[in-house]
Amino acid sequence: MSSDATLPPPPEPGERLEADAEQAVLAEAATAVDGLAAEAAVTPLDVPRRLLLVHAHPDDETIGTGAVMAKYVAEGAAVTLVTCTLGEEGEVLVPELAHLAADRDDALGQHRIGELAAAMEALRVTDHRFLGGPGRWRDSGMMGTPPNDRPDVFWQADLDEAVRELVAIVRQTRPQVVVTYDSNGGYGHPDHVQAHRVTVAAFAAAGDPGYAPGLGEPWQAAKLYFTAFPKSVLQQGIDRMKEAGETGFFGVDSADDLPFGNPDDEVTTEVEATEHVDAKMAAMRAHKTQISVDGPFFALADGVGLQAFGTEYFVLAEGERGPGNGPQGREDDLFAGVA
Ligand SMILES: [Zn+2]
């Protein structure tokens, strides 16, 4: 069910003609569904709690939701990660690997498949996939940069095709809870914005019996969450780092100057997973080309303590809010009221 090894190899750019694309997608999805029927009795649909996360690039899953992923795996839930691109346009922070960058060998994507696999091993997540298969859509680069306009990037993806790919996965894995970014993609990166659009559309379409019946039995997930970061928590981090004489988190004095962060009262859900901070940090280290141990995340960890990394925050976007057993009446569990 899980590994990328079972997925077809990525198409060469331009290999698939427009007209063939839909048929190819449907054929692949049908194969996936056939495979499911044979395995359905054993895994993972007999697992009571099932969580699906949709992220834009390898490393986003760890930074934003690594502790929660590790926690739910440890508790026996089925956790599926869908990553939309290989992160080909990422900046390479390891000097020996600088040649992999998009403007040199352009080989970062393949390398990051390995980094993601190592990170998932650290989090014990066995079911991780790339939307449409590895390399189907390329990293679009930061908003306003030339890669945005390449025809093969996720920002330029045919939304219908991308949604069908995700619907097939939703109908196959039947999650009660789906997690992605808010409409700004958290901080405005085009691939994050696109991940939001595709996930919101697929969340609804998967449950619609009239939508693409060939992609499997309809499945309506109960809840859709967007990842969040309360401004007060960010401000606390900034303040403590300043007290400790650090230069500051992303070099700002106020959480209002950060390109992300949510007003506290918007945040509906706060999941405490401090037991899994070590796994999250190990997963961060696995994304070697992307996350520097000297960078702001590790500086923040030193500054405010690892505790801050073990709590992850969300905004409930669809579905019914469960009991507010967490701080400030927030839900303390993504499955609250559901399973
Ligand atoms: Zn990203």
PDB file of N, CA and C and ligand atoms in Angstrom, residues 56-60 112 181 187 189 191-192, ligand 1:
ATOM      1  N   ALA A  56       3.216  20.201   0.521  1.00  0.00           N
ATOM      2  CA  ALA A  56       3.698  20.679  -0.778  1.00  0.00           C
ATOM      3  C   ALA A  56       5.058  20.105  -1.154  1.00  0.00           C
ATOM      4  N   HIS A  57       6.003  20.158  -0.221  1.00  0.00           N
ATOM      5  CA  HIS A  57       7.389  19.746  -0.489  1.00  0.00           C
ATOM      6  C   HIS A  57       7.862  18.792   0.601  1.00  0.00           C
ATOM      7  N   PRO A  58       8.838  17.930   0.272  1.00  0.00           N
ATOM      8  CA  PRO A  58       9.458  17.158   1.343  1.00  0.00           C
ATOM      9  C   PRO A  58      10.052  18.146   2.364  1.00  0.00           C
ATOM     10  N   ASP A  59       9.822  17.974   3.575  1.00  0.00           N
ATOM     11  CA  ASP A  59      10.237  18.730   4.782  1.00  0.00           C
ATOM     12  C   ASP A  59       9.074  19.501   5.409  1.00  0.00           C
ATOM     13  N   ASP A  60       8.081  19.910   4.598  1.00  0.00           N
ATOM     14  CA  ASP A  60       6.925  20.628   5.157  1.00  0.00           C
ATOM     15  C   ASP A  60       6.194  19.771   6.186  1.00  0.00           C
ATOM     16  N   ARG A 112      15.886  14.481  -2.684  1.00  0.00           N
ATOM     17  CA  ARG A 112      14.927  14.738  -1.598  1.00  0.00           C
ATOM     18  C   ARG A 112      13.944  13.587  -1.402  1.00  0.00           C
ATOM     19  N   TYR A 181      -2.899  23.049   4.264  1.00  0.00           N
ATOM     20  CA  TYR A 181      -2.659  24.449   4.621  1.00  0.00           C
ATOM     21  C   TYR A 181      -3.915  25.288   4.418  1.00  0.00           C
ATOM     22  N   TYR A 187       2.125  30.576   4.116  1.00  0.00           N
ATOM     23  CA  TYR A 187       2.961  31.771   3.933  1.00  0.00           C
ATOM     24  C   TYR A 187       3.083  32.209   2.475  1.00  0.00           C
ATOM     25  N   HIS A 189       3.577  30.476  -0.460  1.00  0.00           N
ATOM     26  CA  HIS A 189       4.290  29.728  -1.499  1.00  0.00           C
ATOM     27  C   HIS A 189       3.264  29.116  -2.466  1.00  0.00           C
ATOM     28  N   ASP A 191       3.096  26.466  -4.258  1.00  0.00           N
ATOM     29  CA  ASP A 191       2.802  25.039  -4.108  1.00  0.00           C
ATOM     30  C   ASP A 191       1.954  24.771  -2.868  1.00  0.00           C
ATOM     31  N   HIS A 192       2.129  25.592  -1.856  1.00  0.00           N
ATOM     32  CA  HIS A 192       1.308  25.441  -0.654  1.00  0.00           C
ATOM     33  C   HIS A 192      -0.123  25.904  -0.939  1.00  0.00           C
TER      34      HIS A 192
HETATM   35 ZN    ZN B   1       7.048  23.918   1.301  1.00  0.00          ZN
END
